[in-house]
Backbone as a printed PyTorch tensor [residue, N CA C, xyz], in Angstrom:
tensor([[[-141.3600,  -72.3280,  -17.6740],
         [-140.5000,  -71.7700,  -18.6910],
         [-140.8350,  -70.2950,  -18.9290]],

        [[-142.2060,  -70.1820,  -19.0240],
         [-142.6170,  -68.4610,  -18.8970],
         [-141.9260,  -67.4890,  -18.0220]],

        [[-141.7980,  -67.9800,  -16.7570],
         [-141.6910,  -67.6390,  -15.6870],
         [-139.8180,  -67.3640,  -15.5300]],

        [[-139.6360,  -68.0830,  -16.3710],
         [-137.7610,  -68.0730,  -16.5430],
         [-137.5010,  -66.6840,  -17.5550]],

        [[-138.6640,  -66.7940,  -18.5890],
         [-138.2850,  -66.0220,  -19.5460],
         [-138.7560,  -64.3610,  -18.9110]],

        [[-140.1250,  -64.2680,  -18.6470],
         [-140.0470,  -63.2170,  -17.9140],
         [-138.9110,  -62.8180,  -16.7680]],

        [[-138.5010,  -63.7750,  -16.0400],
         [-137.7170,  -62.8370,  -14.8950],
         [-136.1700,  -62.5250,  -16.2170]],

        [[-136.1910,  -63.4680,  -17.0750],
         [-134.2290,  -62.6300,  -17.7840],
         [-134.6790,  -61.3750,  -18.3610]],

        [[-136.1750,  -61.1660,  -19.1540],
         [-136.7650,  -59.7120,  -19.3440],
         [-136.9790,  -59.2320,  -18.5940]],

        [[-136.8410,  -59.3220,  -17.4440],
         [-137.0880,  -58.2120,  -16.3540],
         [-135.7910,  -57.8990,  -15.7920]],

        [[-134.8410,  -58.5090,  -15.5500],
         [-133.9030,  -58.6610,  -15.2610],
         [-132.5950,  -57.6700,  -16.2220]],

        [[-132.8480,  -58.0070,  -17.5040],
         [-131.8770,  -56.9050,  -18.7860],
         [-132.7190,  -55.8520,  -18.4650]],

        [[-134.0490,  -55.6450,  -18.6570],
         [-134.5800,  -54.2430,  -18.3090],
         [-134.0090,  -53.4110,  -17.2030]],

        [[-133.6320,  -53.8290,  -16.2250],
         [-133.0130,  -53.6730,  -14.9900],
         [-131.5680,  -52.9630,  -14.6360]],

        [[-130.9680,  -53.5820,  -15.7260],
         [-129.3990,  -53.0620,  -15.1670],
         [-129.0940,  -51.8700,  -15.4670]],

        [[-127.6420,  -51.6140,  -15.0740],
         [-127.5570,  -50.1820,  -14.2880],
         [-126.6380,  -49.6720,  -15.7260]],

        [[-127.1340,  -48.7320,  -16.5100],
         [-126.4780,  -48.3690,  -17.5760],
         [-125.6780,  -46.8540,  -17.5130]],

        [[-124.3980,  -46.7600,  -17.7630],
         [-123.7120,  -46.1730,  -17.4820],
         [-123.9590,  -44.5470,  -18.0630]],

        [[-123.6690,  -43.3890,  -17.6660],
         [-124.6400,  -42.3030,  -17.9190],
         [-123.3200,  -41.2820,  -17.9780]],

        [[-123.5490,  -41.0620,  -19.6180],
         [-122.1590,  -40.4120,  -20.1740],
         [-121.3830,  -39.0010,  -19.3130]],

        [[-120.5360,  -38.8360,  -19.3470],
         [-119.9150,  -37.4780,  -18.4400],
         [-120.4650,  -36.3300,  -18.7110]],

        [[-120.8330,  -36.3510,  -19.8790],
         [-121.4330,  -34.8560,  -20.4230],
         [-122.9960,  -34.5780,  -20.1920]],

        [[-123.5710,  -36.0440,  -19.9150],
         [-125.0990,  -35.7180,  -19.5700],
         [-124.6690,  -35.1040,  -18.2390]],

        [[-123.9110,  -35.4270,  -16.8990],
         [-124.1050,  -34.7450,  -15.6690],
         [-123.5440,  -33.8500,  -15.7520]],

        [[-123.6590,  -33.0320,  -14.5940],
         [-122.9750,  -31.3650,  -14.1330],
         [-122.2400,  -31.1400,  -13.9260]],

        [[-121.6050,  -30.4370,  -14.2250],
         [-119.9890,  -30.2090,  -13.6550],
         [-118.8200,  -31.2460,  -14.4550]],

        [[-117.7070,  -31.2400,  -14.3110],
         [-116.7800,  -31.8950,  -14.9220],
         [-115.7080,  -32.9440,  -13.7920]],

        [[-114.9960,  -34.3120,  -14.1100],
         [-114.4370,  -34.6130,  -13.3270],
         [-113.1950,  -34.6150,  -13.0750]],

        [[-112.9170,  -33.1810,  -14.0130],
         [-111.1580,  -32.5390,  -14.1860],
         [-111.5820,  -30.8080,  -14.0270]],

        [[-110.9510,  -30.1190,  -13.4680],
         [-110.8470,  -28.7170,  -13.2070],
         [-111.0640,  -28.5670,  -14.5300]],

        [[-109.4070,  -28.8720,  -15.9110],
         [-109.6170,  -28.2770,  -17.2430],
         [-110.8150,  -28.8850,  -17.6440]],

        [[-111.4820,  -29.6770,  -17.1530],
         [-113.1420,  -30.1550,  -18.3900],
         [-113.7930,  -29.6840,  -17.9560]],

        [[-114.1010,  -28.8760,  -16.9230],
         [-115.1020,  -28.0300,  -16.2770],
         [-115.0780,  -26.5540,  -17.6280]],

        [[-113.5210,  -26.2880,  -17.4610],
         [-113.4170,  -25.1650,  -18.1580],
         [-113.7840,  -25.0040,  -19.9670]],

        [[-113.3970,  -26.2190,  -20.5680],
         [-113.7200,  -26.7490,  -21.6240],
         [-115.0560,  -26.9310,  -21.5670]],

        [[-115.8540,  -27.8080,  -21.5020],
         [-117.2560,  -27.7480,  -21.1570],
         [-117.6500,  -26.0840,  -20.6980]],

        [[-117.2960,  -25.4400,  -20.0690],
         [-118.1100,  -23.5470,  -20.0410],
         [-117.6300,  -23.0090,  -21.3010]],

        [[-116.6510,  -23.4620,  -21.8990],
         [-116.1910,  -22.2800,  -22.8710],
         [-117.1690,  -23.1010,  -23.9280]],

        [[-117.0940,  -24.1430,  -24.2050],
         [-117.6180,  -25.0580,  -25.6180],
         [-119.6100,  -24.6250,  -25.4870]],

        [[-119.8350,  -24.5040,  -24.4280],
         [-121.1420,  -24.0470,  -24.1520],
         [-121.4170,  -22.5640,  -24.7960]],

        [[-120.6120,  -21.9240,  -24.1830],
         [-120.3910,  -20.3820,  -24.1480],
         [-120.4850,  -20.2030,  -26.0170]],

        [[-119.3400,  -21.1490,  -26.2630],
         [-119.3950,  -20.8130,  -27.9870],
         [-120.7180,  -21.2370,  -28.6550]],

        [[-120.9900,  -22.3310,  -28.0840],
         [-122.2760,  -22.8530,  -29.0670],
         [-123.5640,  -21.6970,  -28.6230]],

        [[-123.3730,  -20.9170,  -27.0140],
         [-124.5090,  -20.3290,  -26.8430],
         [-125.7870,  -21.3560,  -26.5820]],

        [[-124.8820,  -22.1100,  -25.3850],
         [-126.0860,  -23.0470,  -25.0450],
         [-126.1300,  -23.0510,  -23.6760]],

        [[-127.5780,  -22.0160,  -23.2900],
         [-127.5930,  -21.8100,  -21.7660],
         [-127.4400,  -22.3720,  -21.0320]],

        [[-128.5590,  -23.7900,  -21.4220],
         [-128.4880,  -25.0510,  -20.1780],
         [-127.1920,  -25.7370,  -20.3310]],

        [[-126.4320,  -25.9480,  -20.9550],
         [-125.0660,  -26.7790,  -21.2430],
         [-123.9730,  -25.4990,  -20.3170]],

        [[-124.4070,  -24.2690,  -20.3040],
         [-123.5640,  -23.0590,  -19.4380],
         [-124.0420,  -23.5520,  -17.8780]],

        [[-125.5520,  -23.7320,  -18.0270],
         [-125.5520,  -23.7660,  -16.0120],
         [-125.3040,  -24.9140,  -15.7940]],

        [[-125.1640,  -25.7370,  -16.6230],
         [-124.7480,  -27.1800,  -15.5820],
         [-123.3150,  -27.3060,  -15.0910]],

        [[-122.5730,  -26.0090,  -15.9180],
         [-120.7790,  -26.0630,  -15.2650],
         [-120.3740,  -25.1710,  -15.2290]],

        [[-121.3520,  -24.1070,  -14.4710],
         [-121.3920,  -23.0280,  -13.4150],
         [-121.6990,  -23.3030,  -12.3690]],

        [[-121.2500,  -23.0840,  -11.2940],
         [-121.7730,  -23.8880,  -10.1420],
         [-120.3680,  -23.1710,   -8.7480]],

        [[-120.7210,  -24.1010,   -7.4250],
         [-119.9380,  -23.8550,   -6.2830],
         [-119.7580,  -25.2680,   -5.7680]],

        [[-119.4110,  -25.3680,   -4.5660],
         [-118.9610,  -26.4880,   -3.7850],
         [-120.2950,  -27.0950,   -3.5600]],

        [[-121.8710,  -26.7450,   -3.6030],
         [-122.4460,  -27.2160,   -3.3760],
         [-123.2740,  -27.9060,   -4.7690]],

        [[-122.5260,  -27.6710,   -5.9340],
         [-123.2090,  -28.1370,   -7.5110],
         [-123.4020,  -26.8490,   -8.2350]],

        [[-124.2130,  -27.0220,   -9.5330],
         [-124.6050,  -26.1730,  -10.1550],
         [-125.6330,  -25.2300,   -9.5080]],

        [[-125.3850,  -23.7390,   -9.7630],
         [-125.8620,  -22.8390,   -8.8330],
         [-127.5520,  -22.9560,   -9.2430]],

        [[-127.9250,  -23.4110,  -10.9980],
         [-128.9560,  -23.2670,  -10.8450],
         [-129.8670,  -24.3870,  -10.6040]],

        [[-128.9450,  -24.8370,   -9.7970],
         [-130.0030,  -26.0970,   -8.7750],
         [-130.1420,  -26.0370,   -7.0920]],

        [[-129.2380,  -24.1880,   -6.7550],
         [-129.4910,  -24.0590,   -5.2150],
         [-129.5210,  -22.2770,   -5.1520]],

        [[-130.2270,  -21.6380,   -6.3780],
         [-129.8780,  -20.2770,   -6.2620],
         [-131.3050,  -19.9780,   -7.2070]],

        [[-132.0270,  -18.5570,   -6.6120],
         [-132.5790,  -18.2140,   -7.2840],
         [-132.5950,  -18.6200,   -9.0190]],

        [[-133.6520,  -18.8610,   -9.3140],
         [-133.7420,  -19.4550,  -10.9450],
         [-133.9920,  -17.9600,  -11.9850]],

        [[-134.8390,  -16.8410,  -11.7250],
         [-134.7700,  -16.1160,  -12.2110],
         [-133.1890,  -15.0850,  -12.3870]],

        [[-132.8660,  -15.4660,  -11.1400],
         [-131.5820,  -14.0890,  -11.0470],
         [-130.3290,  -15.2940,  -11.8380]],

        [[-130.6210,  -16.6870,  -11.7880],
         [-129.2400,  -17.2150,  -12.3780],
         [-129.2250,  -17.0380,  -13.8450]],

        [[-130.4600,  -17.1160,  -14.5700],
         [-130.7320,  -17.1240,  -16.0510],
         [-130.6020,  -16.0450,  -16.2660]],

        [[-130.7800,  -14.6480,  -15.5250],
         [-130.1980,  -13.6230,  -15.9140],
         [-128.4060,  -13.5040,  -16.4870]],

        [[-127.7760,  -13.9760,  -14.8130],
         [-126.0910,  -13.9800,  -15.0180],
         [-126.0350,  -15.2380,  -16.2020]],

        [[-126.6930,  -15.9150,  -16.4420],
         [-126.1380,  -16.7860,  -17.7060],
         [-126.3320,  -15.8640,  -19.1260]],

        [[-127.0790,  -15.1400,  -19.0310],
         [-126.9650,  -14.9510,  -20.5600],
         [-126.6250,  -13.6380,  -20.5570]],

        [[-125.9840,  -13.2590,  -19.6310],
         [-124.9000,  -12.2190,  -19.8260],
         [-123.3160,  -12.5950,  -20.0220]],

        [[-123.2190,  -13.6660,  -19.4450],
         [-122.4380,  -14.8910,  -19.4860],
         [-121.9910,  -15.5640,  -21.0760]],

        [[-123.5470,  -15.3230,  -21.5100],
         [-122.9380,  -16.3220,  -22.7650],
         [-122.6150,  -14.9360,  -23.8960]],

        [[-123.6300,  -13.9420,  -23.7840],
         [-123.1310,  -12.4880,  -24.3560],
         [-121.4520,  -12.1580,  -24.7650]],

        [[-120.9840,  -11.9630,  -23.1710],
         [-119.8140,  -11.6640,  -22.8030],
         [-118.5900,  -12.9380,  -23.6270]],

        [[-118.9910,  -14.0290,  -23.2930],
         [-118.3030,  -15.1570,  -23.3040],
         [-118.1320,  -15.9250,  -25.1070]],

        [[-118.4220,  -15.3430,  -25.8790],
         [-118.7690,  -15.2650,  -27.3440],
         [-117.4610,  -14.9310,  -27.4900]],

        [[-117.0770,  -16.4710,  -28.1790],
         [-115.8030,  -16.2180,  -28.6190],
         [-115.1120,  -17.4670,  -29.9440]],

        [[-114.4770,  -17.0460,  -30.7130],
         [-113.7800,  -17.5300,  -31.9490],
         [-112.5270,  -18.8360,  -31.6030]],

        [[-111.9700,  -18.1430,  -30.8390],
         [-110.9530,  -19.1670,  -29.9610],
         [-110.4590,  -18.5770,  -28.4060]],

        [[-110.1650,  -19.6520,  -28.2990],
         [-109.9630,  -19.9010,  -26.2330],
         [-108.6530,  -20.6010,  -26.3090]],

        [[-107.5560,  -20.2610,  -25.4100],
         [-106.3280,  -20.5110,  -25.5340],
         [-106.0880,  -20.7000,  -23.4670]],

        [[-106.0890,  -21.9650,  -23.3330],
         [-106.1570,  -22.2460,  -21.7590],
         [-104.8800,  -22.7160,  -20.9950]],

        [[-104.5620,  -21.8150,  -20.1100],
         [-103.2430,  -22.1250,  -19.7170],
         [-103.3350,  -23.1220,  -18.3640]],

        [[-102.0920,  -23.9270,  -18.1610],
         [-101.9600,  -24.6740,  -16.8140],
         [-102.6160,  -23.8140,  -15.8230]],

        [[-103.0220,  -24.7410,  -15.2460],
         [-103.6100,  -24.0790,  -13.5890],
         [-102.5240,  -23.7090,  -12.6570]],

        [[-103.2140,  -22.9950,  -11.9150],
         [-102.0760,  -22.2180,  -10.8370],
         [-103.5070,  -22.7060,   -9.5210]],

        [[-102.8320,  -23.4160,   -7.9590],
         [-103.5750,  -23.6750,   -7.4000],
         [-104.5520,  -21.9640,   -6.7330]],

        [[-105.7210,  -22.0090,   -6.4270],
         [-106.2640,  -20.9600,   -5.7380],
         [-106.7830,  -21.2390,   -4.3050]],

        [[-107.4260,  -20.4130,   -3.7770],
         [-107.5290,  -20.7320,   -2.3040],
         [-108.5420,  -22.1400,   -1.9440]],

        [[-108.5040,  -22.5350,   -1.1020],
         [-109.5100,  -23.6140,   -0.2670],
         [-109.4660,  -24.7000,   -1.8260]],

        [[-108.6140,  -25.2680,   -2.3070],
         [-108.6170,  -26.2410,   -3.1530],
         [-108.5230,  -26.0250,   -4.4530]],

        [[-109.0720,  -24.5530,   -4.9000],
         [-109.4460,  -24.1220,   -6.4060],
         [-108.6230,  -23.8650,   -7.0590]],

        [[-109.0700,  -24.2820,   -7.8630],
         [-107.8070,  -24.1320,   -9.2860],
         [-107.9520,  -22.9090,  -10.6930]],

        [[-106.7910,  -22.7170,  -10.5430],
         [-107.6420,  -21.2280,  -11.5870],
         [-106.2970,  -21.0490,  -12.6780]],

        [[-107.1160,  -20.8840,  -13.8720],
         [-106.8880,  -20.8730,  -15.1780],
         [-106.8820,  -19.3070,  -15.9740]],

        [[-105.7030,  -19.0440,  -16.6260],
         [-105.5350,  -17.7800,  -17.1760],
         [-105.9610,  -18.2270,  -18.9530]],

        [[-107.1380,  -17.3890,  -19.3160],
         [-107.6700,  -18.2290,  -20.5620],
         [-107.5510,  -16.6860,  -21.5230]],

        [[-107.2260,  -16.9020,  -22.8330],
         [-106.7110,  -15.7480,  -23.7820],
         [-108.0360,  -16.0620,  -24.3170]],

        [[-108.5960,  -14.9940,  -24.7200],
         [-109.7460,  -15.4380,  -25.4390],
         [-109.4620,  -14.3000,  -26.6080]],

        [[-110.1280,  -14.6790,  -28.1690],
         [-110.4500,  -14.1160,  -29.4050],
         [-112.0380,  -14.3550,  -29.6340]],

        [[-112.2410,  -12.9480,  -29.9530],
         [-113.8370,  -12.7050,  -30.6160],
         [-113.2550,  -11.6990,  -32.1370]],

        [[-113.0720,  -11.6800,  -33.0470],
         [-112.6820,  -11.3520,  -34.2510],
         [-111.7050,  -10.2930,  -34.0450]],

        [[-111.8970,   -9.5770,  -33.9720],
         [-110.4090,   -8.7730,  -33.5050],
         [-110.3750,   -8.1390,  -32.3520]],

        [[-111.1600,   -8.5370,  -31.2230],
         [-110.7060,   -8.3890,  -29.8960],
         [-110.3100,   -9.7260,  -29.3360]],

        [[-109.2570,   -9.0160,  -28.4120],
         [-108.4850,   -9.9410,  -27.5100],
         [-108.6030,   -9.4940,  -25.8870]],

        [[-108.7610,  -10.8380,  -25.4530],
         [-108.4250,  -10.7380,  -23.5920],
         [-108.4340,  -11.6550,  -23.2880]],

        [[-107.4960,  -11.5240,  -21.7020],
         [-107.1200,  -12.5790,  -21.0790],
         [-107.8670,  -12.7080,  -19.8610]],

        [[-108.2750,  -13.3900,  -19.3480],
         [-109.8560,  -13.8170,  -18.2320],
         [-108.9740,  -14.8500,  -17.3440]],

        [[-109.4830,  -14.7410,  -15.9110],
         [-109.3870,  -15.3780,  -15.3100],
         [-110.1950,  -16.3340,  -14.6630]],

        [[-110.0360,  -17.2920,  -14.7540],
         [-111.0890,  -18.4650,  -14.3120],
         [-111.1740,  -19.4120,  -13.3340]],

        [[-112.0670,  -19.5170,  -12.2930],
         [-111.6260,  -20.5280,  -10.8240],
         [-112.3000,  -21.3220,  -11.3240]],

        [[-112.3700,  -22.7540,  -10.7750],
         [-112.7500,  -23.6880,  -10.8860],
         [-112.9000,  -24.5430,   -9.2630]],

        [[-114.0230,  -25.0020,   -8.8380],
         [-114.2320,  -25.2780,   -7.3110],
         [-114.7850,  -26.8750,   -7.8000]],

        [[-114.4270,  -27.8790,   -6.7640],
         [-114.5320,  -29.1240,   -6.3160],
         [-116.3390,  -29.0650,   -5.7860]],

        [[-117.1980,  -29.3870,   -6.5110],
         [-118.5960,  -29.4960,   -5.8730],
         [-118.9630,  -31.2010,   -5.3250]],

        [[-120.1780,  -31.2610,   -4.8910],
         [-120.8160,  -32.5040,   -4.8590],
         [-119.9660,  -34.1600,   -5.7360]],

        [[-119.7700,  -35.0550,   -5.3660],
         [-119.5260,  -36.3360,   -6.2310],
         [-118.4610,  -35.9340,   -6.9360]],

        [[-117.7530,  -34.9170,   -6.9130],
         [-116.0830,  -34.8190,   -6.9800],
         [-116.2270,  -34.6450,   -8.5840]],

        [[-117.3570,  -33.6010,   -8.5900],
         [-117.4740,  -32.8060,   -9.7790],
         [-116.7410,  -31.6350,   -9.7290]],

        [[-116.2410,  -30.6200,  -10.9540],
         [-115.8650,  -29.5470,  -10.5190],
         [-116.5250,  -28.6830,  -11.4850]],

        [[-116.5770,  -27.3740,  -10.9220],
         [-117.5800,  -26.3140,  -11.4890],
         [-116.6710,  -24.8190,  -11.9020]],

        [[-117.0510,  -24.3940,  -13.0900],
         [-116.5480,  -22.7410,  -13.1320],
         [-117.0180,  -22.0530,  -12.0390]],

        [[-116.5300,  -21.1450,  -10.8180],
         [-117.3040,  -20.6170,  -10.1460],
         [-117.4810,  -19.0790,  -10.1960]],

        [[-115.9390,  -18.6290,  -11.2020],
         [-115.8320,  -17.1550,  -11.4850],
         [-114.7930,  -17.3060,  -12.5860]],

        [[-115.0400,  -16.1040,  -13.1480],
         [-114.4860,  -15.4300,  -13.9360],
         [-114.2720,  -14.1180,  -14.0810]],

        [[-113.0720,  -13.4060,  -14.4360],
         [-113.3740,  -11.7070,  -14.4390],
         [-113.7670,  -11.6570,  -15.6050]],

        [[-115.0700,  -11.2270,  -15.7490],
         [-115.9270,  -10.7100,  -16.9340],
         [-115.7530,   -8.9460,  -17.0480]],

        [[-114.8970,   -8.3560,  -15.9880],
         [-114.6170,   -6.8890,  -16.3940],
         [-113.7620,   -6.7700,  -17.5020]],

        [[-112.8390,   -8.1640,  -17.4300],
         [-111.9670,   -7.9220,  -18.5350],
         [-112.5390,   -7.3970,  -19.5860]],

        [[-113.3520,   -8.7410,  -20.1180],
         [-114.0000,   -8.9310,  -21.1400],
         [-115.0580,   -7.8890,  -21.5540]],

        [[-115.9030,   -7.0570,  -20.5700],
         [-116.4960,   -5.9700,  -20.3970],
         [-115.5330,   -4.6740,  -20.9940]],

        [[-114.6550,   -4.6660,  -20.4920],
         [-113.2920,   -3.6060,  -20.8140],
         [-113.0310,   -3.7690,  -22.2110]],

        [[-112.6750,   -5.0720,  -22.8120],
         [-112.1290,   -5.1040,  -24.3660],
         [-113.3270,   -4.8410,  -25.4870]],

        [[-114.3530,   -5.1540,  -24.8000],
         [-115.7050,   -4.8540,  -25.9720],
         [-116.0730,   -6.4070,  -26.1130]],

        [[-116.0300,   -7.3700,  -25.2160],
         [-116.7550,   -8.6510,  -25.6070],
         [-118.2470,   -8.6790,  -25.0760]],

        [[-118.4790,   -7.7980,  -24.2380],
         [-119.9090,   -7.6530,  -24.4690],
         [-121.1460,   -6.7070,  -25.1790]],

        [[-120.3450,   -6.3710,  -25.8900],
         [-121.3360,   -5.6110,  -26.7560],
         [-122.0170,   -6.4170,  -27.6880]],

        [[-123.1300,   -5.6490,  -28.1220],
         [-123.9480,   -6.5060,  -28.6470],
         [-124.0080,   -6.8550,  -29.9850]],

        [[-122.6860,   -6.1800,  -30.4820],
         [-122.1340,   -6.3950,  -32.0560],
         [-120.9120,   -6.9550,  -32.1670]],

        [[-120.0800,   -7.3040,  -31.1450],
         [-118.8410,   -8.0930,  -30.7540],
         [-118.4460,   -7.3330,  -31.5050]],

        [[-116.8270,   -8.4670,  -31.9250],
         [-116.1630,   -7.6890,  -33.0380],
         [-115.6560,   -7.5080,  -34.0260]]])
């Protein structure tokens, strides 16, 4: 009878428990990739930024220099500081990617950013660019916003 009861406790210890979308990397919709970078971006949460930044091969900062990526992230989240995000339908981009024209507000600056989105690993998808000149151009990276 021991022997019954140990293997059903070993057995519930065992099974395979399902592991929410937001704990892994990347997103399993182009727009939740983009949602997930911007919702990061607002909260100013680095590691929640590199896990849905990334290329066809995953998040970059799991196949790219670690010093030089934590740099582009928190210029990233600098730049990317924003009040509201206004995300339009995708328009397809080259080799599969999908790219998003996103209006962004930081208090009284405005711009419109462009955003790819690439198919990585396990049919995740990742932000892979953005024009941050825009945003450079309107004053979203300064260090007093606006």
């Amino acid at each position: 009878m021991k022997r019954i009861a140990l293997l059903l406790v070993l057995a519930a210890a065992c099974r395979t428990a399902a592991v929410p979308d937001n704990a892994l990397a990347g997103a399993r919709t182009p727009r939740a990739s983009v949602d997930r970078f911007l919702a990061a971006a607002r909260a100013q949460d680095i590691q929640a930024l590199g896990a849905d930044f990334g290329d066809e091969k995953g998040p970059l900062r799991d196949h790219s220099d670690r010093a030089i990526t934590e740099r582009r992230l928190l210029i990233m989240l600098q730049c990317l500081r924003h009040d509201k995000a206004v995300i339009s339908e995708p328009s397809r981009g080259e080799g599969g990617s999908q790219v998003f024209m996103i209006d962004l507000t930081q208090g009284s600056l405005a711009a419109t950013s462009r955003f790819t989105t690439v198919k990585g690993p396990s049919d995740r998808w990742y932000v892979e660019i953005f024009d941050i000149t825009v945003l450079q151009n309107k004053g979203f990276c300064s260090k007093s916003g606006g």
